[in-house]
Short mmCIF file of C-alpha atoms in Angstrom, two decimals:
data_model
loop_
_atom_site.label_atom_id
_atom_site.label_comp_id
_atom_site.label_asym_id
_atom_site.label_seq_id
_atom_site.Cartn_x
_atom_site.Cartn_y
_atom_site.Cartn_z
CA UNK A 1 15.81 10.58 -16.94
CA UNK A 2 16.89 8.30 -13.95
CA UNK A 3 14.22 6.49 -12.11
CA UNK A 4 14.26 5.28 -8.25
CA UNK A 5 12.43 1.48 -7.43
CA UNK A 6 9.57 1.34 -5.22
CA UNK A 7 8.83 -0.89 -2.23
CA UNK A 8 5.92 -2.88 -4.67
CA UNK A 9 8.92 -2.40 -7.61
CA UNK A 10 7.04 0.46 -9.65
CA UNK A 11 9.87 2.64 -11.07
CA UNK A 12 9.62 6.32 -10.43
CA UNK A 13 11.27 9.04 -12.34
CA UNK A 14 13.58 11.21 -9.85
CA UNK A 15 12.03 14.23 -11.42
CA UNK A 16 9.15 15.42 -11.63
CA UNK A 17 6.12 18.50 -12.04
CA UNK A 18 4.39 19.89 -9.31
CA UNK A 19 0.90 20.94 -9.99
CA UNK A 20 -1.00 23.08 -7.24
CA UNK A 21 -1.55 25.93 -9.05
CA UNK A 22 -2.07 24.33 -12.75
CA UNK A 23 -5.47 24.75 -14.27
CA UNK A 24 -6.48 27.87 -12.00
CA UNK A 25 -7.71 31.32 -12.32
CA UNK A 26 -4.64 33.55 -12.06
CA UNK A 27 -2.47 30.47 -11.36
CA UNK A 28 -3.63 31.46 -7.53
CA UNK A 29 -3.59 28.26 -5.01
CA UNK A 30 -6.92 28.90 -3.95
CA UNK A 31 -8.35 30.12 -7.62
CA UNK A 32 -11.26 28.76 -9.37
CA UNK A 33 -10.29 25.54 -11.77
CA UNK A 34 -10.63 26.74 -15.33
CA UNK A 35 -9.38 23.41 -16.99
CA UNK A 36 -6.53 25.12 -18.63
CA UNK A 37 -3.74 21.83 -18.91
CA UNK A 38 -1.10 24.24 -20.82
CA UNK A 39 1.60 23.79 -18.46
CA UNK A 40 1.05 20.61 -17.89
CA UNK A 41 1.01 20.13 -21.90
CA UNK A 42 4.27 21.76 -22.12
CA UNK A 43 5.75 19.84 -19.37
CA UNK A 44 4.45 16.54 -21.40
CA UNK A 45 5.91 17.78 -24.76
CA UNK A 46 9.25 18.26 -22.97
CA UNK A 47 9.80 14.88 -21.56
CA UNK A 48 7.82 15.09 -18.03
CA UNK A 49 5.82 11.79 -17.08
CA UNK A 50 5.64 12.16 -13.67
CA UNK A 51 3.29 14.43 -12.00
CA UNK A 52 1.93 15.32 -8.69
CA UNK A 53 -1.44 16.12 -7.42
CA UNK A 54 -3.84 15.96 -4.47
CA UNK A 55 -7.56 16.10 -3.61
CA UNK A 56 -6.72 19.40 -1.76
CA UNK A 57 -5.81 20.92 -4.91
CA UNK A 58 -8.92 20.47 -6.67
CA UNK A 59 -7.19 20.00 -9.59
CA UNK A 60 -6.74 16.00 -10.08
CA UNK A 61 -8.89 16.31 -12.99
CA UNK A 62 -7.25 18.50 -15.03
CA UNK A 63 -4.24 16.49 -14.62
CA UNK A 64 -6.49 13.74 -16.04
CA UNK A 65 -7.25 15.84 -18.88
CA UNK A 66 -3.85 16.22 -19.67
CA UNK A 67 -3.31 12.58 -19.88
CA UNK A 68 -6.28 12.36 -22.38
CA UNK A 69 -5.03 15.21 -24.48
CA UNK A 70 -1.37 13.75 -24.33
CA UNK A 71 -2.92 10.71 -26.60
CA UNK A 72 0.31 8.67 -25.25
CA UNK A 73 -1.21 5.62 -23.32
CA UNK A 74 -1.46 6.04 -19.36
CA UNK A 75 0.90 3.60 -18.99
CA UNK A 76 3.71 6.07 -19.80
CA UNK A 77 2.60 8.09 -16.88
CA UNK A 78 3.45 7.89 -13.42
CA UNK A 79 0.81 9.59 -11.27
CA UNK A 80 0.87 10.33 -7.70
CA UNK A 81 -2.27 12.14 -5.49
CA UNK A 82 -3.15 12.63 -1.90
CA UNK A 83 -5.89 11.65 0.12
CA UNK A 84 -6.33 14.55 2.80
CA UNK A 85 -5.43 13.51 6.58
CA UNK A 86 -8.78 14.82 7.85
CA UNK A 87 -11.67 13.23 8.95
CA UNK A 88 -13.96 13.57 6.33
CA UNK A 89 -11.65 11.40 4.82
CA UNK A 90 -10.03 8.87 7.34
CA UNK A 91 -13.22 8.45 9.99
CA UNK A 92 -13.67 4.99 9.11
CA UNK A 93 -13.09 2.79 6.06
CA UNK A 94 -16.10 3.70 3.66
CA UNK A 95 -14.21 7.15 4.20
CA UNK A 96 -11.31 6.19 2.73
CA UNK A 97 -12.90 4.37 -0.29
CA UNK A 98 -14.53 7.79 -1.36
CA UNK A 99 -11.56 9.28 -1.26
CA UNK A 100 -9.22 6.71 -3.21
CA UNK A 101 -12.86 6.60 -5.72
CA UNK A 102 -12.98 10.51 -5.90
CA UNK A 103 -9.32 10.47 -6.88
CA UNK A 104 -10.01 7.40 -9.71
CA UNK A 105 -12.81 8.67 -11.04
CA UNK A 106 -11.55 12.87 -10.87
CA UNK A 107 -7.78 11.45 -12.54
CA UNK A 108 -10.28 9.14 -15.28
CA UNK A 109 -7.99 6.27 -14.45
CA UNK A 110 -8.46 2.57 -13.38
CA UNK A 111 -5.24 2.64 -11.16
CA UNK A 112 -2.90 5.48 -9.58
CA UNK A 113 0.25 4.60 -9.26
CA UNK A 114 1.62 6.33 -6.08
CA UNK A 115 -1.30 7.12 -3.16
CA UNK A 116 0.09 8.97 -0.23
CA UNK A 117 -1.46 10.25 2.88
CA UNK A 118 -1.20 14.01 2.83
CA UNK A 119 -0.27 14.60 5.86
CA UNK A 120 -0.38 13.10 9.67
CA UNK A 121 -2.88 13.88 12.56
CA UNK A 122 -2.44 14.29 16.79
CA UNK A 123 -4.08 10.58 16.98
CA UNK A 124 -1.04 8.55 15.25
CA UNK A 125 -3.05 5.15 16.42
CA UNK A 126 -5.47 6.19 13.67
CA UNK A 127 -3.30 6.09 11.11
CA UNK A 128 -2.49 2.24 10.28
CA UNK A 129 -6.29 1.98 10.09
CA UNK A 130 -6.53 4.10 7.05
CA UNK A 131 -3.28 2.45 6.01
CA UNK A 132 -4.54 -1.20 5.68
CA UNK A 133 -7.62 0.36 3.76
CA UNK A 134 -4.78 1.95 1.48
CA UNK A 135 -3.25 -1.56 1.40
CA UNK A 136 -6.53 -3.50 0.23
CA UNK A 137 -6.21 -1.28 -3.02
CA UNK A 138 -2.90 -2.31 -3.73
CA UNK A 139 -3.74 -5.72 -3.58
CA UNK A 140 -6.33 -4.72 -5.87
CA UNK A 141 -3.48 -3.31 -8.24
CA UNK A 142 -5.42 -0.23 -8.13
CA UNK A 143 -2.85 1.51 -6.08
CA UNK A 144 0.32 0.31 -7.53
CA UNK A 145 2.34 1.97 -4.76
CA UNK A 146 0.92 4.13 -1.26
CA UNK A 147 3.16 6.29 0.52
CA UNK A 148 3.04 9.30 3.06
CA UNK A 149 3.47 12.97 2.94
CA UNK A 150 5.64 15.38 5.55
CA UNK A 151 5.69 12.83 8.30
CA UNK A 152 8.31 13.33 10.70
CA UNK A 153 10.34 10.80 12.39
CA UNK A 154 8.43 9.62 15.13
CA UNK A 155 4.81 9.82 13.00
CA UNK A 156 6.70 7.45 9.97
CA UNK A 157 8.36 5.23 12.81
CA UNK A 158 4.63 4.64 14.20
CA UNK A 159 3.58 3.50 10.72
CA UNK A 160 6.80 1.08 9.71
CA UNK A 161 6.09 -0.47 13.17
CA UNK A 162 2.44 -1.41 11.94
CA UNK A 163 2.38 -1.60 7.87
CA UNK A 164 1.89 -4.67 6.17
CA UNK A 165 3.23 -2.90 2.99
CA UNK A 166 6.00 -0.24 3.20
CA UNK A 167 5.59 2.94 2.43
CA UNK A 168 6.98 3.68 -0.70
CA UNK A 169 7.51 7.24 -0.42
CA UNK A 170 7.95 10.13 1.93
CA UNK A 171 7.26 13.41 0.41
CA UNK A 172 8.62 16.50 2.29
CA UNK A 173 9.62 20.18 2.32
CA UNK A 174 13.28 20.74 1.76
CA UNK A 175 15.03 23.51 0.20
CA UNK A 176 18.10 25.79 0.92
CA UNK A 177 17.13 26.85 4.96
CA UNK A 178 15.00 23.64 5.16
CA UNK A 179 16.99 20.82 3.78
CA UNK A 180 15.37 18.55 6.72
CA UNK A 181 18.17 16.19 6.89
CA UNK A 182 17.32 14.35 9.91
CA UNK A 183 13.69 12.93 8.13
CA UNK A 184 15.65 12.48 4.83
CA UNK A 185 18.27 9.94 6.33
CA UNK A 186 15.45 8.07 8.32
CA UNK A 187 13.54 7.44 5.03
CA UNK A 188 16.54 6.62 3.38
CA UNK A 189 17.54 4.32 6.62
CA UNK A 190 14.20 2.61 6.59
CA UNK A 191 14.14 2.21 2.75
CA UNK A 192 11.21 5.21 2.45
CA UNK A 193 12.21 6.97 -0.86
CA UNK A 194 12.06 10.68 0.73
CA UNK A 195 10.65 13.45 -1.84
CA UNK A 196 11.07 16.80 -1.88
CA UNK A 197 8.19 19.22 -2.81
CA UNK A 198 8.78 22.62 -2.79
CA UNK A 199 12.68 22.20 -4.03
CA UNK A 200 12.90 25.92 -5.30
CA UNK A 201 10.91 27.59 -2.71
CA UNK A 202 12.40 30.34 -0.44
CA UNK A 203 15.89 30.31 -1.40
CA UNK A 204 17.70 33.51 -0.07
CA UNK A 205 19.28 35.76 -1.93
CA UNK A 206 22.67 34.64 -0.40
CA UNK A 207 22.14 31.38 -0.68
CA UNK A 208 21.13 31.93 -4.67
CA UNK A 209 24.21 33.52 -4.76
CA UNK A 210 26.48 31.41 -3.63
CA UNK A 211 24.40 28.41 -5.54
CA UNK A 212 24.80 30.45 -8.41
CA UNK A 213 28.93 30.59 -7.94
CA UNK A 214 28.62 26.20 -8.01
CA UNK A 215 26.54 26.50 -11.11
CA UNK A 216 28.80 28.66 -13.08
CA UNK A 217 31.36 25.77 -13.32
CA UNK A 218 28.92 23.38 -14.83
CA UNK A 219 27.32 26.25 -16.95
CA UNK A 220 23.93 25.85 -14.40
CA UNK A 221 21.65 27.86 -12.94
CA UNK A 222 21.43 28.06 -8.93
CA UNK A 223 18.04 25.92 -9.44
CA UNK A 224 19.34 23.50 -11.66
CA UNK A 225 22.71 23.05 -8.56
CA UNK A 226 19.99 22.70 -6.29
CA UNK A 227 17.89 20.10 -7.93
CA UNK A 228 21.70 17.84 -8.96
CA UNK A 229 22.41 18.35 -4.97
CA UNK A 230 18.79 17.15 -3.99
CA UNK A 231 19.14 13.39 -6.47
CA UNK A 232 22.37 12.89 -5.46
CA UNK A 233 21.45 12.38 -2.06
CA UNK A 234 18.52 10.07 -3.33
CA UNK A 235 15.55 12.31 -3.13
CA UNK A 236 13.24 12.43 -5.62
CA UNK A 237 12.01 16.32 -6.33
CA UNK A 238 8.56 17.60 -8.03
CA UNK A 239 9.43 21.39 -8.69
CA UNK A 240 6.98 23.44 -10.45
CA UNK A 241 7.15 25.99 -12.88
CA UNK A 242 4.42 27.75 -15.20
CA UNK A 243 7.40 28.50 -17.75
CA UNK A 244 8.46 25.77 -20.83
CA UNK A 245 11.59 27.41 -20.23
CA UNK A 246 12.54 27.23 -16.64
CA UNK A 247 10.83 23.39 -17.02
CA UNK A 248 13.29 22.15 -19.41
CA UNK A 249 15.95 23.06 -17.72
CA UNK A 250 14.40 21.65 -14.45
CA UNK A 251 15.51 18.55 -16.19
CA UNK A 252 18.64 19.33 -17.57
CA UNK A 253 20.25 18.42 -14.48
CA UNK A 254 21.65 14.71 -15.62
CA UNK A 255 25.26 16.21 -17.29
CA UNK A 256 27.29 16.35 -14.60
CA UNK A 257 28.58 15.80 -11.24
CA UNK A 258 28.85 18.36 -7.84
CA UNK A 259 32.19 17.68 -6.11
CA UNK A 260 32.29 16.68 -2.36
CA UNK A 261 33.10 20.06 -1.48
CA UNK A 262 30.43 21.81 -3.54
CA UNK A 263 27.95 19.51 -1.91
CA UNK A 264 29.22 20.67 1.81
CA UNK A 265 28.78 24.24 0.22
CA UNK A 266 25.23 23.69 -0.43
CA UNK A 267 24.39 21.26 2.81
CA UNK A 268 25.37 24.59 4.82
CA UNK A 269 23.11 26.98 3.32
#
């Protein structure tokens, strides 16, 4: 595993597991939670310590579970959740604490180690208000590290311009069709680790293709070409797979190198 440092200096492994549709009926988004932590078990077992959650996904406590039934100590884990950017949960700052105190108590952890906002709303002069909140908590060292999720440009500008802390992280979509390139670099550029979720989502059948024609000189799969493109750039990616199979080799990506003209294959797609 290779590991990216944080703005507060937590280290962060460069892969990691998705988890919206663990511990659900039918594996469904929006299906009931049933507790089930076999994925995330597997994922564990294979060499996965960093995982990704979110009060949207209802599901922060079976990722806690996991954790529990792992019986390696927490501090082997790197955990990130979301606190939702709406205003039952950023109206004013007792909102806020019930939503960092939700995620504590859901996770059965005394600290989280990366916090982001979900996502931005219209009123950006909002924002650094729920952001200091965020703050107070890592000066706590109950949030080791806060960050933001699929802020553009202009939204993450408006928060660098007011942060007392730096945002560690900025988690966005980007896959083949969507590598979002412009957001990337201005993370990058404003030392905001950018993070990709949703790394092997929609991927055309001609771009699998030609992915596929990279991967066959490295013995890879067009996923595994995909993920080795995405770190080389420096983003971090949280794919997600219900198979032990298709996760292993999610991290089976740290033998070998894509040439400069592989990688201007793959940027065009």
């Amino acid at each position: 595993m290779e590991f990216v440092t944080l703005s507060m200096g937590s280290t962060l492994p460069i892969v990691g597991s998705g988890t919206n549709t663990f511990g659900k009926v039918d594996r469904n988004y929006m299906g009931e939670i049933n507790g089930d932590t076999t994925e995330l078990k597997d994922a564990i077992t294979l060499g996965y310590r960093h995982f990704d959650t979110a009060i949207s996904y209802r599901n922060e406590a079976v990722v806690g579970k996991a954790v529990k039934e792992s019986g390696l100590p927490r501090s082997e884990f790197f955990l990130t959740t979301k606190i939702p950017g709406k205003e039952e949960y950023t109206a004013n700052e007792a909102a806020v604490r019930r939503g960092v105190e939700e995620s504590l108590a859901a996770l059965d952890t005394s600290y989280i180690d990366l916090y982001l906002i979900h996502h931005p709303w219209d009123n950006l002069a909002e924002i650094p208000g729920v952001w200091r909140v965020l703050e107070e908590y890592v000066d706590q060292g109950i949030l080791k590290e806060i960050g933001v999720s699929n802020f553009d440009e202009k939204e993450l500008g408006h928060l660098l311009e007011h942060a007392r802390i730096r945002p560690a992280v900025n988690q966005i979509e980007s896959h083949p069709g969507k590598w979002n390139d412009g957001i990337i670099s201005y993370s990058l550029e404003n030392q905001v680790i950018p993070e990709a979720w949703g790394p092997l989502t929609r991927v055309s059948d001609e771009a699998q293709e030609a992915l596929s024609a990279i991967g066959t000189n490295y013995n890879k799969t067009w996923a595994q070409i995909i993920l080795r493109y995405q770190i080389e750039r420096g983003v971090v990616v949280i794919p997600k797979s219900h198979n032990k199979e298709r996760q292993a080799l999610n991290l089976e990506i740290f033998d070998f190198e894509l040439t400069e003209d592989e990688r201007k294959i793959i940027a065009s797609l």
